[in-house]
Coordinates of C-alpha atoms in Angstrom, one line a residue:
Chain A
E1 CA 3.6 -19.8 3.8
V2 CA 4.4 -16.4 2.4
Q3 CA 6.6 -14.2 4.5
L4 CA 8.1 -10.8 4.1
V5 CA 10.2 -9.7 7.0
E6 CA 11.7 -6.2 7.2
S7 CA 14.8 -5.4 9.3
G8 CA 17.3 -2.7 9.8
G9 CA 15.1 0.0 11.4
G10 CA 16.2 2.1 14.3
L11 CA 17.1 5.5 15.6
V12 CA 19.3 7.7 13.4
N13 CA 20.4 11.3 13.5
P14 CA 19.1 13.8 10.9
G15 CA 21.5 13.7 7.9
G16 CA 22.4 10.1 8.6
S17 CA 21.9 6.9 6.6
L18 CA 20.2 3.6 7.2
R19 CA 19.7 0.4 5.1
L20 CA 16.5 -1.6 5.4
S21 CA 16.2 -5.2 4.3
C22 CA 13.2 -7.3 3.5
A23 CA 13.6 -11.1 3.4
A24 CA 11.0 -12.8 1.2
S25 CA 9.9 -16.5 1.2
G26 CA 7.0 -18.6 0.1
F27 CA 6.5 -17.1 -3.3
T28 CA 8.6 -16.5 -6.5
F29 CA 10.5 -13.4 -5.5
T30 CA 12.2 -13.1 -8.9
D31 CA 8.8 -12.6 -10.5
A32 CA 7.6 -9.9 -8.2
W33 CA 7.7 -6.1 -8.6
M34 CA 8.5 -5.0 -5.0
S35 CA 7.6 -1.8 -3.3
W36 CA 8.4 0.1 -0.1
V37 CA 5.5 1.9 1.6
R38 CA 5.8 4.0 4.7
Q39 CA 3.5 5.2 7.4
A40 CA 4.4 8.1 9.7
P41 CA 3.1 7.8 13.3
G42 CA -0.7 8.2 13.3
K43 CA -0.8 9.0 9.6
G44 CA -1.8 7.3 6.3
L45 CA 0.1 5.2 3.8
E46 CA 2.7 6.7 1.5
W47 CA 4.3 4.8 -1.4
V48 CA 8.1 5.3 -1.3
G49 CA 9.5 3.4 -4.2
R50 CA 9.4 0.3 -6.4
I51 CA 11.7 -2.0 -8.3
K52 CA 10.7 -4.1 -11.2
T53 CA 11.8 -7.7 -11.9
K54 CA 15.1 -8.3 -13.8
T55 CA 13.0 -9.6 -16.6
D56 CA 11.2 -6.3 -16.8
G57 CA 14.4 -4.4 -16.7
G58 CA 15.0 -4.1 -12.9
T59 CA 14.2 -0.4 -13.1
T60 CA 13.2 1.7 -10.1
D61 CA 10.8 4.6 -9.4
Y62 CA 10.5 6.8 -6.4
A63 CA 8.1 9.2 -4.7
A64 CA 9.1 12.8 -5.0
P65 CA 9.9 13.3 -1.3
V66 CA 12.6 10.6 -1.4
K67 CA 13.9 10.8 -4.9
G68 CA 17.7 11.3 -5.0
R69 CA 18.0 10.3 -1.3
F70 CA 16.6 6.7 -1.3
T71 CA 17.6 3.7 -3.4
V72 CA 15.6 0.5 -3.8
S73 CA 17.6 -2.6 -4.9
R74 CA 17.1 -6.3 -4.9
D75 CA 19.3 -9.4 -4.6
D76 CA 17.3 -12.2 -6.2
S77 CA 19.9 -14.8 -5.2
K78 CA 19.0 -14.0 -1.6
N79 CA 15.3 -13.3 -2.1
T80 CA 15.9 -9.9 -0.4
L81 CA 14.8 -6.4 -1.1
Y82 CA 16.7 -3.4 0.2
L83 CA 16.0 0.3 0.8
Q84 CA 19.1 2.5 1.2
M85 CA 18.2 5.7 2.9
N86 CA 20.6 8.7 2.9
S87 CA 20.3 12.3 4.0
L88 CA 17.5 11.3 6.4
K89 CA 15.1 14.0 7.6
T90 CA 12.9 14.0 10.7
E91 CA 9.9 13.7 8.3
D92 CA 11.2 10.3 7.2
T93 CA 10.2 8.9 10.6
A94 CA 7.8 6.1 9.9
V95 CA 7.1 2.4 9.8
Y96 CA 8.5 1.1 6.5
Y97 CA 6.7 -1.8 4.9
C98 CA 7.9 -3.9 2.0
S99 CA 5.1 -5.2 -0.3
T100 CA 4.3 -6.9 -3.6
L101 CA 2.0 -3.9 -4.0
N102 CA 0.2 -4.1 -7.3
G103 CA -3.1 -3.2 -8.9
V104 CA -3.6 -6.4 -10.9
P105 CA -4.8 -9.9 -10.2
L106 CA -1.6 -10.9 -8.5
N107 CA -1.2 -11.7 -4.8
D108 CA -0.6 -8.7 -2.6
Y109 CA 1.7 -9.4 0.3
W110 CA 3.0 -7.1 3.1
G111 CA 5.6 -7.5 5.8
P112 CA 5.0 -6.4 9.5
G113 CA 7.1 -3.3 9.0
T114 CA 10.2 -1.8 10.6
L115 CA 10.2 1.5 12.5
V116 CA 12.7 4.2 11.5
T117 CA 13.1 7.2 13.8
V118 CA 15.0 10.2 12.6
S119 CA 15.8 12.4 15.6
S120 CA 18.7 14.1 17.4
Chain B
D1 CA 0.2 13.5 -9.7
V2 CA -3.3 12.1 -9.1
V3 CA -5.0 13.1 -5.8
M4 CA -7.3 10.6 -4.1
T5 CA -9.9 12.1 -1.8
Q6 CA -11.8 9.8 0.6
S7 CA -15.0 10.6 2.5
P8 CA -15.9 10.4 5.3
L9 CA -12.7 10.4 7.2
S10 CA -14.4 8.9 10.2
L11 CA -17.2 6.4 10.0
P12 CA -19.1 5.2 13.2
V13 CA -21.3 2.3 12.3
T14 CA -23.6 0.1 14.4
L15 CA -22.9 -3.6 14.3
G16 CA -24.9 -5.4 11.5
Q17 CA -25.5 -2.1 9.7
P18 CA -24.1 -1.3 6.2
A19 CA -21.2 1.1 5.7
S20 CA -20.0 3.0 2.6
I21 CA -16.8 4.8 1.8
S22 CA -16.3 7.1 -1.1
C23 CA -13.1 7.7 -3.0
R24 CA -12.7 10.3 -5.7
S25 CA -9.7 10.8 -8.0
S26 CA -8.5 14.1 -9.4
Q27 CA -8.4 12.5 -12.9
S28 CA -9.9 9.5 -14.7
L29 CA -8.4 6.2 -13.6
V30 CA -9.1 4.5 -16.9
Y31 CA -5.9 3.1 -18.2
S32 CA -5.0 2.9 -21.9
D33 CA -6.0 -0.8 -21.9
G34 CA -9.5 0.2 -20.8
N35 CA -9.1 -1.2 -17.3
I36 CA -9.3 0.8 -14.0
Y37 CA -6.6 0.1 -11.5
L38 CA -8.2 1.1 -8.2
N39 CA -7.5 -0.9 -5.0
W40 CA -9.0 -0.9 -1.5
F41 CA -7.0 -1.8 1.5
Q42 CA -7.9 -2.5 5.1
Q43 CA -5.6 -1.8 8.0
R44 CA -6.7 -3.2 11.3
P45 CA -5.3 -1.7 14.5
G46 CA -1.7 -2.7 15.0
Q47 CA -1.6 -4.6 11.7
S48 CA -0.1 -4.2 8.3
P49 CA -2.4 -3.2 5.4
R50 CA -4.2 -5.9 3.5
R51 CA -5.7 -5.6 0.1
L52 CA -9.4 -6.2 -0.1
I53 CA -10.3 -5.2 -3.6
Y54 CA -8.4 -4.7 -6.9
M55 CA -9.5 -3.3 -10.2
V56 CA -12.5 -1.6 -8.7
S57 CA -14.6 -4.6 -7.8
N58 CA -12.6 -7.8 -7.6
R59 CA -12.2 -9.3 -4.1
D60 CA -8.9 -10.8 -3.1
S61 CA -8.8 -14.4 -1.9
G62 CA -10.3 -14.8 1.6
V63 CA -12.1 -11.5 1.6
P64 CA -15.7 -11.9 2.9
D65 CA -18.4 -11.3 0.4
R66 CA -19.9 -8.6 2.6
F67 CA -17.2 -6.3 1.1
S68 CA -17.9 -5.0 -2.4
G69 CA -16.4 -2.3 -4.6
S70 CA -17.9 -0.3 -7.4
G71 CA -17.3 2.8 -9.5
S72 CA -16.0 4.2 -12.7
G73 CA -14.0 7.1 -14.0
T74 CA -13.2 9.2 -11.0
D75 CA -15.8 8.0 -8.4
F76 CA -15.5 4.8 -6.4
T77 CA -17.2 3.2 -3.4
L78 CA -16.3 0.5 -1.0
K79 CA -19.4 -1.0 0.7
I80 CA -19.7 -3.3 3.7
S81 CA -23.1 -4.9 3.7
R82 CA -23.2 -5.7 7.4
V83 CA -20.4 -4.5 9.6
E84 CA -18.8 -6.9 12.0
A85 CA -16.5 -6.2 14.9
E86 CA -13.5 -7.4 13.0
D87 CA -14.0 -4.7 10.3
V88 CA -12.8 -2.0 12.7
G89 CA -9.8 -0.2 11.2
V90 CA -8.7 2.2 8.6
Y91 CA -9.6 1.8 4.9
Y92 CA -7.6 3.2 2.1
C93 CA -8.2 3.5 -1.6
M94 CA -5.2 3.5 -3.9
E95 CA -4.8 4.2 -7.6
A96 CA -2.4 2.2 -9.7
T97 CA -3.3 3.6 -13.1
H98 CA -1.0 6.6 -13.3
W99 CA 2.0 5.1 -11.7
P100 CA 4.5 6.2 -10.7
P101 CA 3.7 7.1 -8.0
Y102 CA 1.0 4.9 -6.5
T103 CA -1.3 7.3 -4.6
F104 CA -3.3 6.4 -1.6
G105 CA -6.3 8.2 -0.2
Q106 CA -6.1 9.8 3.3
G107 CA -7.8 6.8 4.9
T108 CA -11.3 6.3 6.5
K109 CA -11.4 5.2 10.1
L110 CA -14.3 2.8 10.7
E111 CA -15.4 2.3 14.3
I112 CA -18.3 0.7 16.0
K113 CA -20.9 3.0 17.4

């Protein structure tokens, strides 16, 4: 059974940092480009960032609102995806999902999400 | 960046009746390989998103055949032939041609009339 399980969410002050994790199982993690997608309360979906496989260079891309503040990384030995979030703003408050998000005939998996609240 | 515009944003439908959601992109979604990378997602209340359709018209495994996707260039449509109660939720289109970034539409909320 495929599982993606996010953790690390919580309440943080503006300007603070948080690291999210996403533990993957049930599929070949090392072969998957992985993304983080967020959803502010009552709002739509927003792609945050993505990391390619090591085979494809392991490079990362980010959405403009988080570029320079967020970092996506992966540890293939632990089948885990990470999102390091620095200089957090109130507008970063959202449920953060990890996903194998893609546009091609590859399976598309999503975790249940973890809530990040940025507030003083 | 590409802008994805969905309509309507709210869609009340009677059970058993068809439903249609439009998605328009601000530029052509034809990739250099000739394919169009346009996805449709469903998000039921309280659940994570789930992809229904990839590359305009291909249903993901387990997706009922009452869901269909069509379109070309900049205009795309998701159709539900006969709406069932389990179809309630928000539907998003997403383009994966001009990544990064991946861009979602605003979402269309389908409810039962």
